[in-house]
Amino acid sequence: MLQKKICMLGGFSVGKTSLVRRFVQSIFSETYLTTVGVKIDKKSVVLPDKTVDLILWDLAGEDDIGSFRVSYVRGATGLVLVVDGTRAATLAAALTLRERVEAEFGAMPFVLLFNKSDLVDKWVIPDSEIDDLRQRGWQVYLTSALTGEHVDDAFLQLATMVTK
Ligand SMILES: Nc1nc2c(ncn2[C@@H]2O[C@H](COP(=O)(O)OP(=O)(O)OP(=O)(O)O)[C@@H](O)[C@H]2O)c(=O)[nH]1
Ligand SMILES: [Mg+2]
């Protein structure tokens, strides 16, 4: 069976755990229980030509890059970078985490998620910024773990990228 380790990376409280729960269990909770260390989930994804088991490593959020345990990422073949669309600083946090991982393990496929897209009143990321990131050839998604919008799309895209 084809298995791929995927790591959820991003700042504190951006919705990493909620996105995994939405994708794996199709549920959402308002209650915030911060992740301590790492939690591992699995989901089989059926692609047109193959089935792959995604082993999802949901890491504790870090705004302070200094305390990030990069060793958790060893053996990963893809990253889900998660930004909270209501907090601009979480974009820099996600990108810094990616740089840290790449410095240690080299470049790997990733998708970039601007999460909490249901919170339109509090949204702070301009469309132009998202367009700029897409211009780089990056796979960018506006997701909501609450409504489920684009959550499956993002994970399926990454599954395709890591099995190429
Ligand atoms: N409205 C809304 N709330 C969300 C969404 N995703 C997560 N939340 C809420 O944001 C809070 C943090 O979510 P978590 O999934 O625990 O965030 P996390 O990134 O795993 O946090 P850490 O484990 O502490 O790094 C919780 O109260 C969630 O209910 C979303 O798409 N929309
Ligand atoms: Mg968490």
Coordinates of N, CA, C and O and ligand atoms in Angstrom, one line a residue:
M1 N 0.8 -1.2 0.0 CA 0.0 0.0 0.0 C 0.9 1.3 0.0 O 1.8 1.3 0.7
L2 N 0.5 2.2 -0.9 CA 1.2 3.4 -1.0 C 0.9 4.3 0.2 O -0.3 4.6 0.5
Q3 N 1.9 4.8 1.0 CA 1.7 5.6 2.1 C 2.6 6.9 2.0 O 3.7 6.8 1.6
K4 N 2.0 8.0 2.3 CA 2.8 9.3 2.2 C 2.6 10.1 3.5 O 1.4 10.3 3.9
K5 N 3.7 10.5 4.1 CA 3.6 11.3 5.3 C 3.5 12.8 4.9 O 4.2 13.3 4.1
I6 N 2.5 13.4 5.5 CA 2.2 14.8 5.3 C 2.2 15.6 6.6 O 1.6 15.1 7.6
C7 N 2.8 16.7 6.6 CA 2.8 17.5 7.9 C 2.0 18.8 7.7 O 2.1 19.5 6.7
M8 N 1.2 19.0 8.8 CA 0.4 20.3 8.9 C 1.3 21.3 9.6 O 1.7 21.1 10.7
L9 N 1.5 22.4 8.9 CA 2.4 23.4 9.5 C 1.7 24.8 9.5 O 1.0 25.1 8.5
G10 N 1.9 25.5 10.6 CA 1.4 26.9 10.6 C 1.4 27.4 12.0 O 1.7 26.6 13.0
G11 N 1.1 28.7 12.2 CA 1.1 29.3 13.5 C 0.0 28.7 14.4 O -0.8 27.8 14.0
F12 N 0.0 29.2 15.6 CA -0.9 28.9 16.7 C -2.3 29.1 16.3 O -2.7 30.2 15.8
S13 N -3.2 28.1 16.4 CA -4.7 28.4 16.3 C -5.2 28.7 14.9 O -6.2 29.3 14.8
V14 N -4.4 28.4 13.9 CA -4.8 28.8 12.5 C -5.9 27.8 12.0 O -6.6 28.1 11.0
G15 N -6.0 26.6 12.6 CA -7.0 25.6 12.2 C -6.4 24.3 11.7 O -7.1 23.6 11.0
K16 N -5.2 24.0 12.0 CA -4.6 22.7 11.5 C -5.4 21.5 11.9 O -5.7 20.6 11.1
T17 N -5.6 21.4 13.2 CA -6.4 20.3 13.7 C -7.8 20.2 13.2 O -8.3 19.2 12.8
S18 N -8.4 21.4 13.1 CA -9.8 21.5 12.5 C -9.8 21.0 11.1 O -10.8 20.3 10.7
L19 N -8.8 21.3 10.3 CA -8.8 20.9 8.9 C -8.6 19.4 8.8 O -9.3 18.8 7.9
V20 N -7.8 18.8 9.6 CA -7.6 17.4 9.6 C -8.9 16.7 10.0 O -9.4 15.7 9.4
R21 N -9.6 17.2 11.0 CA -10.9 16.6 11.5 C -11.9 16.7 10.4 O -12.7 15.8 10.2
R22 N -12.0 17.9 9.7 CA -12.9 18.1 8.7 C -12.7 17.0 7.5 O -13.6 16.4 7.0
F23 N -11.4 16.9 7.2 CA -11.0 16.0 6.1 C -11.2 14.6 6.4 O -11.8 13.8 5.6
V24 N -10.8 14.2 7.6 CA -10.8 12.8 8.0 C -12.2 12.3 8.5 O -12.7 11.2 8.2
Q25 N -12.8 13.2 9.4 CA -14.0 12.8 10.1 C -15.3 13.5 9.6 O -16.4 13.2 10.1
S26 N -15.1 14.6 8.8 CA -16.2 15.4 8.4 C -16.9 16.1 9.5 O -18.2 16.2 9.5
I27 N -16.2 16.5 10.6 CA -16.8 17.2 11.7 C -16.0 18.5 12.0 O -14.9 18.6 11.6
F28 N -16.7 19.4 12.7 CA -16.0 20.6 13.1 C -16.5 21.0 14.6 O -17.6 20.7 14.9
S29 N -15.6 21.6 15.3 CA -16.0 22.0 16.7 C -15.4 23.4 16.9 O -14.3 23.7 16.5
E30 N -16.2 24.3 17.6 CA -15.8 25.6 17.9 C -14.8 25.6 19.0 O -14.0 26.5 19.2
T31 N -14.8 24.5 19.8 CA -13.9 24.5 21.0 C -12.5 24.4 20.6 O -12.1 23.6 19.7
Y32 N -11.7 25.2 21.2 CA -10.2 25.2 20.8 C -9.4 24.4 21.9 O -9.4 24.8 23.0
L33 N -8.9 23.3 21.4 CA -8.0 22.5 22.2 C -6.6 22.5 21.5 O -6.5 21.8 20.5
T34 N -5.7 23.2 22.1 CA -4.4 23.3 21.4 C -3.7 21.9 21.3 O -3.9 21.1 22.2
T35 N -3.0 21.7 20.2 CA -2.3 20.4 20.0 C -1.0 20.5 20.8 O -0.3 21.5 20.7
V36 N -0.7 19.5 21.6 CA 0.5 19.3 22.3 C 1.4 18.3 21.5 O 1.0 17.2 21.3
G37 N 2.6 18.7 21.1 CA 3.4 17.8 20.3 C 2.9 17.5 19.0 O 2.8 18.4 18.1
V38 N 2.4 16.3 18.8 CA 1.9 15.9 17.4 C 0.8 14.9 17.6 O 0.7 14.1 18.5
K39 N -0.2 14.9 16.7 CA -1.2 13.9 16.6 C -1.3 13.4 15.2 O -1.2 14.1 14.2
I40 N -1.4 12.1 15.1 CA -1.3 11.4 13.7 C -2.6 10.8 13.3 O -3.2 10.1 14.1
D41 N -3.0 11.1 12.1 CA -4.3 10.6 11.6 C -4.0 10.0 10.2 O -3.0 10.3 9.6
K42 N -4.9 9.1 9.8 CA -4.7 8.5 8.4 C -6.0 8.6 7.6 O -7.0 8.5 8.2
K43 N -5.8 8.9 6.4 CA -7.0 8.8 5.5 C -6.5 8.3 4.1 O -5.5 8.8 3.5
S44 N -7.3 7.4 3.6 CA -7.1 6.9 2.2 C -7.7 7.8 1.2 O -8.9 8.2 1.4
V45 N -7.0 8.1 0.2 CA -7.5 9.0 -0.8 C -7.4 8.2 -2.2 O -6.4 7.6 -2.5
V46 N -8.6 8.2 -2.8 CA -8.7 7.5 -4.1 C -8.5 8.5 -5.2 O -9.3 9.5 -5.4
L47 N -7.4 8.4 -6.0 CA -7.1 9.2 -7.1 C -7.4 8.4 -8.4 O -7.6 7.2 -8.3
P48 N -7.5 9.1 -9.5 CA -7.9 8.4 -10.8 C -7.1 7.1 -11.0 O -7.7 6.1 -11.4
D49 N -5.8 7.1 -10.8 CA -5.0 6.0 -11.2 C -4.4 5.2 -10.0 O -3.8 4.2 -10.2
K50 N -4.7 5.7 -8.8 CA -4.1 5.0 -7.6 C -4.8 5.4 -6.3 O -5.5 6.4 -6.3
T51 N -4.6 4.6 -5.3 CA -5.1 4.9 -3.9 C -3.9 5.2 -3.1 O -2.9 4.4 -3.1
V52 N -3.9 6.2 -2.3 CA -2.8 6.5 -1.4 C -3.3 6.8 0.0 O -4.3 7.4 0.2
D53 N -2.5 6.2 1.0 CA -2.9 6.5 2.4 C -2.1 7.7 2.8 O -0.8 7.7 2.8
L54 N -2.8 8.8 3.1 CA -2.1 10.0 3.7 C -2.0 9.8 5.2 O -3.0 9.6 5.9
I55 N -0.7 9.9 5.7 CA -0.5 9.8 7.1 C -0.3 11.3 7.5 O 0.7 11.9 7.2
L56 N -1.3 11.8 8.2 CA -1.3 13.3 8.5 C -0.7 13.5 9.9 O -1.3 13.1 10.9
W57 N 0.4 14.2 9.9 CA 1.0 14.6 11.2 C 0.6 16.1 11.5 O 1.0 17.0 10.8
D58 N -0.3 16.2 12.5 CA -0.8 17.5 12.9 C 0.1 18.0 14.0 O 0.0 17.5 15.2
L59 N 0.9 19.0 13.7 CA 1.9 19.5 14.6 C 1.3 20.6 15.4 O 0.5 21.4 15.0
A60 N 1.9 20.8 16.6 CA 1.5 22.0 17.5 C 1.9 23.2 16.7 O 3.0 23.3 16.1
G61 N 1.1 24.3 16.8 CA 1.3 25.5 16.1 C 2.5 26.3 16.8 O 2.7 26.2 18.0
E62 N 3.3 26.9 15.9 CA 4.4 27.7 16.5 C 4.4 29.1 15.9 O 4.4 29.2 14.7
D63 N 4.3 30.1 16.7 CA 4.6 31.5 16.2 C 6.0 31.8 16.4 O 6.7 32.5 15.7
D64 N 6.6 31.2 17.5 CA 8.0 31.3 17.8 C 8.8 30.2 17.1 O 8.8 29.1 17.6
I65 N 9.4 30.6 16.0 CA 10.1 29.6 15.2 C 11.2 28.8 15.9 O 11.4 27.7 15.7
G66 N 11.7 29.5 17.0 CA 12.8 28.9 17.7 C 12.4 27.6 18.4 O 13.3 26.7 18.6
S67 N 11.2 27.4 18.8 CA 10.8 26.2 19.5 C 10.2 25.2 18.6 O 9.7 24.1 19.0
F68 N 10.2 25.4 17.3 CA 9.6 24.4 16.3 C 10.5 23.2 16.3 O 11.7 23.2 16.1
R69 N 9.8 22.0 16.4 CA 10.6 20.7 16.4 C 10.6 20.2 15.0 O 9.8 19.4 14.6
V70 N 11.6 20.7 14.2 CA 11.7 20.3 12.8 C 11.9 18.8 12.6 O 11.5 18.3 11.6
S71 N 12.4 18.1 13.6 CA 12.6 16.7 13.5 C 11.3 15.9 13.2 O 11.3 14.8 12.6
Y72 N 10.2 16.4 13.7 CA 8.9 15.8 13.4 C 8.6 15.6 11.9 O 7.8 14.8 11.5
V73 N 9.3 16.4 11.1 CA 9.0 16.5 9.7 C 9.8 15.4 8.9 O 9.5 15.1 7.7
R74 N 10.8 14.8 9.6 CA 11.6 13.8 8.9 C 10.8 12.7 8.2 O 9.8 12.2 8.8
G75 N 11.1 12.4 7.0 CA 10.3 11.4 6.3 C 9.1 11.9 5.6 O 8.4 11.1 4.9
A76 N 8.7 13.2 5.7 CA 7.5 13.7 5.1 C 7.8 13.9 3.6 O 8.9 14.2 3.2
T77 N 6.7 13.7 2.8 CA 6.8 14.0 1.4 C 6.0 15.2 1.0 O 6.0 15.6 -0.2
G78 N 5.2 15.8 1.9 CA 4.5 17.0 1.5 C 4.0 17.7 2.7 O 4.0 17.2 3.8
L79 N 3.7 19.0 2.5 CA 3.3 19.9 3.6 C 2.0 20.6 3.3 O 1.7 21.0 2.1
V80 N 1.2 20.7 4.3 CA 0.0 21.6 4.3 C 0.4 22.8 5.1 O 0.5 22.7 6.3
L81 N 0.6 24.0 4.4 CA 0.9 25.2 5.2 C -0.4 25.9 5.4 O -1.2 26.2 4.5
V82 N -0.7 26.2 6.7 CA -2.0 26.8 7.0 C -1.8 28.2 7.6 O -1.0 28.5 8.5
V83 N -2.6 29.1 7.0 CA -2.6 30.5 7.4 C -4.0 30.8 7.9 O -5.0 30.3 7.4
D84 N -4.2 31.7 8.9 CA -5.5 32.1 9.4 C -5.8 33.4 8.6 O -5.1 34.4 8.9
G85 N -6.8 33.4 7.8 CA -7.1 34.6 6.9 C -7.5 35.8 7.7 O -7.7 36.9 7.2
T86 N -7.7 35.6 9.0 CA -8.1 36.8 9.9 C -6.9 37.4 10.6 O -7.1 38.3 11.4
R87 N -5.8 36.8 10.4 CA -4.6 37.2 11.1 C -3.4 37.2 10.2 O -2.8 36.2 9.9
A88 N -3.0 38.4 9.6 CA -2.0 38.6 8.6 C -0.7 38.0 9.0 O 0.0 37.4 8.1
A89 N -0.3 38.1 10.2 CA 1.0 37.6 10.7 C 1.2 36.1 10.5 O 2.3 35.6 10.5
T90 N 0.1 35.4 10.4 CA 0.2 33.9 10.3 C 0.7 33.5 8.9 O 1.2 32.4 8.8
L91 N 0.7 34.4 7.9 CA 1.3 34.1 6.6 C 2.8 34.0 6.7 O 3.4 33.0 6.3
A92 N 3.4 35.0 7.4 CA 4.8 35.0 7.6 C 5.3 33.8 8.4 O 6.3 33.2 8.1
A93 N 4.5 33.4 9.4 CA 4.8 32.3 10.2 C 4.8 31.0 9.4 O 5.8 30.2 9.5
A94 N 3.8 30.8 8.6 CA 3.8 29.6 7.7 C 4.9 29.5 6.8 O 5.6 28.5 6.6
L95 N 5.3 30.7 6.2 CA 6.4 30.7 5.2 C 7.7 30.5 5.8 O 8.6 29.8 5.3
T96 N 7.9 31.0 7.1 CA 9.1 30.8 7.8 C 9.3 29.3 8.2 O 10.3 28.7 8.1
L97 N 8.2 28.7 8.6 CA 8.2 27.3 8.9 C 8.6 26.5 7.7 O 9.4 25.5 7.8
R98 N 8.1 26.8 6.5 CA 8.4 26.1 5.3 C 9.9 26.2 5.0 O 10.6 25.3 4.7
E99 N 10.4 27.5 5.2 CA 11.9 27.7 4.9 C 12.7 26.8 5.9 O 13.7 26.2 5.5
R100 N 12.3 26.8 7.1 CA 13.0 26.0 8.1 C 13.1 24.5 7.7 O 14.1 23.8 7.8
V101 N 11.9 24.0 7.3 CA 11.8 22.6 6.9 C 12.7 22.4 5.6 O 13.4 21.4 5.5
E102 N 12.6 23.3 4.7 CA 13.4 23.1 3.4 C 14.9 23.1 3.7 O 15.6 22.4 3.1
A103 N 15.3 24.0 4.7 CA 16.7 24.1 5.0 C 17.2 22.7 5.6 O 18.3 22.3 5.3
E104 N 16.3 22.0 6.3 CA 16.7 20.8 6.9 C 16.5 19.6 5.9 O 17.4 18.7 5.9
F105 N 15.4 19.5 5.2 CA 15.1 18.3 4.4 C 15.1 18.5 2.9 O 14.8 17.6 2.2
G106 N 15.2 19.8 2.5 CA 15.1 20.1 1.0 C 13.7 20.4 0.6 O 12.8 20.2 1.4
A107 N 13.5 20.9 -0.6 CA 12.2 21.3 -1.0 C 11.2 20.1 -1.2 O 11.7 19.0 -1.5
M108 N 10.0 20.3 -0.8 CA 9.0 19.2 -1.0 C 7.7 19.9 -1.4 O 7.5 21.1 -1.2
P109 N 6.8 19.1 -2.1 CA 5.5 19.7 -2.5 C 4.7 20.2 -1.3 O 4.8 19.6 -0.2
F110 N 4.0 21.3 -1.5 CA 3.1 21.8 -0.5 C 1.9 22.5 -1.1 O 1.9 22.8 -2.3
V111 N 0.9 22.6 -0.3 CA -0.3 23.5 -0.6 C -0.4 24.5 0.5 O 0.0 24.3 1.6
L112 N -0.9 25.7 0.1 CA -1.0 26.8 1.0 C -2.4 27.1 1.2 O -3.2 27.4 0.3
L113 N -2.9 27.0 2.5 CA -4.3 27.2 2.8 C -4.5 28.5 3.6 O -3.9 28.7 4.6
F114 N -5.4 29.3 3.1 CA -5.9 30.5 3.8 C -7.2 30.0 4.5 O -8.2 30.0 3.8
N115 N -7.1 29.7 5.7 CA -8.3 29.1 6.4 C -9.1 30.1 7.1 O -8.7 31.2 7.3
K116 N -10.3 29.7 7.5 CA -11.4 30.5 8.1 C -12.1 31.4 7.1 O -12.4 32.5 7.5
S117 N -12.2 31.0 5.9 CA -12.8 31.8 4.8 C -14.3 32.1 5.1 O -14.8 33.0 4.5
D118 N -14.9 31.4 6.1 CA -16.2 31.7 6.5 C -16.3 33.0 7.3 O -17.4 33.7 7.4
L119 N -15.2 33.5 7.8 CA -15.2 34.7 8.7 C -14.9 35.9 7.8 O -13.9 36.6 7.9
V120 N -15.9 36.2 6.9 CA -15.7 37.3 5.9 C -15.5 38.6 6.5 O -14.7 39.5 6.0
D121 N -16.2 38.9 7.6 CA -16.1 40.2 8.3 C -14.7 40.5 8.8 O -14.3 41.7 8.9
K122 N -14.0 39.4 9.2 CA -12.7 39.6 9.8 C -11.5 39.3 8.9 O -10.4 39.3 9.3
W123 N -11.9 39.0 7.6 CA -10.9 38.6 6.7 C -9.9 39.8 6.4 O -10.3 40.9 6.1
V124 N -8.6 39.5 6.4 CA -7.6 40.6 6.2 C -6.7 40.4 5.0 O -5.8 41.2 4.8
I125 N -6.8 39.3 4.3 CA -5.9 39.0 3.2 C -6.5 39.5 1.9 O -7.5 39.0 1.4
P126 N -5.9 40.5 1.2 CA -6.4 41.0 -0.1 C -6.3 39.9 -1.2 O -5.3 39.1 -1.2
D127 N -7.3 40.0 -2.1 CA -7.2 39.0 -3.2 C -5.9 39.2 -4.0 O -5.4 38.2 -4.5
S128 N -5.4 40.4 -4.1 CA -4.2 40.6 -4.9 C -3.0 39.9 -4.3 O -2.2 39.4 -5.0
E129 N -3.0 39.7 -3.0 CA -1.9 39.0 -2.4 C -2.0 37.5 -2.7 O -1.0 36.9 -3.0
I130 N -3.2 37.0 -2.7 CA -3.4 35.6 -3.1 C -3.0 35.4 -4.5 O -2.4 34.4 -4.9
D131 N -3.4 36.3 -5.4 CA -3.0 36.2 -6.8 C -1.5 36.2 -7.0 O -1.0 35.4 -7.8
D132 N -0.8 37.0 -6.2 CA 0.6 37.1 -6.3 C 1.2 35.7 -6.0 O 2.2 35.3 -6.7
L133 N 0.7 35.1 -5.0 CA 1.3 33.8 -4.5 C 1.0 32.8 -5.6 O 1.8 31.9 -5.9
R134 N -0.2 32.8 -6.2 CA -0.5 31.9 -7.3 C 0.4 32.1 -8.5 O 0.7 31.1 -9.2
Q135 N 0.8 33.4 -8.7 CA 1.7 33.7 -9.8 C 3.0 32.9 -9.7 O 3.7 32.7 -10.7
R136 N 3.4 32.6 -8.5 CA 4.6 31.9 -8.2 C 4.5 30.4 -8.6 O 5.4 29.6 -8.5
G137 N 3.3 30.0 -9.0 CA 3.0 28.6 -9.3 C 2.6 27.8 -8.1 O 2.5 26.6 -8.2
W138 N 2.3 28.5 -7.0 CA 1.9 27.8 -5.8 C 0.4 27.4 -5.9 O -0.4 28.1 -6.5
Q139 N 0.1 26.3 -5.2 CA -1.3 25.9 -5.1 C -1.9 26.5 -3.9 O -1.5 26.1 -2.7
V140 N -2.8 27.5 -4.0 CA -3.3 28.2 -2.9 C -4.8 28.0 -2.8 O -5.5 28.0 -3.8
Y141 N -5.3 27.7 -1.6 CA -6.7 27.5 -1.4 C -7.3 28.3 -0.3 O -6.6 28.6 0.7
L142 N -8.5 28.8 -0.5 CA -9.2 29.5 0.6 C -10.2 28.4 1.2 O -11.1 28.0 0.5
T143 N -9.9 28.1 2.4 CA -10.6 26.9 3.0 C -11.4 27.4 4.3 O -11.1 28.4 4.9
S144 N -12.4 26.6 4.6 CA -13.0 26.7 5.9 C -13.2 25.3 6.5 O -13.9 24.5 5.9
A145 N -12.6 25.1 7.6 CA -12.9 23.8 8.3 C -14.3 23.8 8.8 O -14.9 22.7 9.0
L146 N -14.9 25.0 9.0 CA -16.3 25.1 9.5 C -17.3 24.6 8.5 O -18.1 23.7 8.7
T147 N -17.2 25.2 7.3 CA -18.2 24.8 6.2 C -17.6 23.6 5.4 O -18.4 23.0 4.7
G148 N -16.3 23.4 5.4 CA -15.7 22.4 4.6 C -15.3 22.8 3.2 O -14.7 22.1 2.5
E149 N -15.5 24.1 2.9 CA -15.2 24.6 1.6 C -13.7 24.4 1.2 O -12.8 24.9 2.0
H150 N -13.5 23.8 0.1 CA -12.2 23.6 -0.5 C -11.2 22.7 0.3 O -10.1 22.6 0.0
V151 N -11.7 22.1 1.4 CA -10.8 21.3 2.2 C -10.4 20.1 1.5 O -9.2 19.8 1.4
D152 N -11.4 19.3 1.0 CA -11.0 18.1 0.2 C -10.2 18.5 -1.0 O -9.2 17.7 -1.3
D153 N -10.5 19.6 -1.7 CA -9.8 20.0 -2.9 C -8.3 20.1 -2.6 O -7.4 19.6 -3.3
A154 N -8.0 20.8 -1.5 CA -6.6 21.0 -1.1 C -5.9 19.7 -0.8 O -4.7 19.5 -1.3
F155 N -6.5 18.9 0.0 CA -5.8 17.6 0.4 C -5.6 16.7 -0.9 O -4.6 16.0 -1.0
L156 N -6.7 16.7 -1.7 CA -6.6 15.9 -3.0 C -5.5 16.4 -3.9 O -4.7 15.6 -4.5
Q157 N -5.4 17.7 -4.0 CA -4.3 18.3 -4.8 C -2.9 17.8 -4.3 O -2.0 17.4 -5.0
L158 N -2.8 17.9 -3.0 CA -1.5 17.5 -2.4 C -1.2 16.0 -2.6 O -0.1 15.6 -2.9
A159 N -2.3 15.2 -2.4 CA -2.1 13.8 -2.7 C -1.6 13.5 -4.1 O -0.8 12.7 -4.3
T160 N -2.2 14.3 -5.0 CA -1.7 14.1 -6.4 C -0.3 14.5 -6.6 O 0.5 13.8 -7.2
M161 N 0.1 15.6 -5.9 CA 1.5 16.1 -6.1 C 2.5 15.1 -5.4 O 3.6 15.0 -6.0
V162 N 2.2 14.5 -4.3 CA 3.2 13.7 -3.6 C 3.2 12.3 -4.3 O 4.1 11.5 -3.9
T163 N 2.3 12.0 -5.2 CA 2.3 10.6 -5.8 C 2.8 10.7 -7.2 O 2.8 9.7 -7.9
K164 N 3.1 11.9 -7.7 CA 3.6 12.1 -9.1 C 5.0 11.4 -9.3 O 5.8 11.4 -8.4
Ligands
LIG1 N1 -14.8 30.1 11.9 C1 -13.8 29.2 11.8 N2 -13.2 28.8 12.9 C2 -12.2 27.9 12.7 C3 -11.8 27.3 11.5 N3 -10.8 26.5 11.6 C4 -10.5 26.5 12.9 N4 -11.3 27.3 13.6 C5 -11.4 27.6 15.1 O1 -10.1 28.1 15.4 C6 -9.6 27.6 16.7 C7 -8.3 26.9 16.5 O2 -8.5 25.7 15.7 P1 -7.5 24.5 15.8 O3 -7.8 23.6 14.7 O4 -7.4 24.0 17.1 O5 -6.1 25.2 15.4 P2 -4.6 24.6 15.4 O6 -3.9 25.3 14.3 O7 -4.7 23.1 15.4 O8 -4.0 25.2 16.8 P3 -2.7 24.6 17.6 O9 -2.8 23.1 17.7 O10 -2.8 25.3 18.9 O11 -1.5 25.1 16.8 C8 -10.8 26.7 17.2 O12 -11.6 27.4 18.0 C9 -11.5 26.3 15.9 O13 -12.9 26.0 16.1 C10 -12.6 27.8 10.3 O14 -12.4 27.4 9.2 N5 -13.6 28.7 10.6
MG2 MG -3.9 21.8 16.6

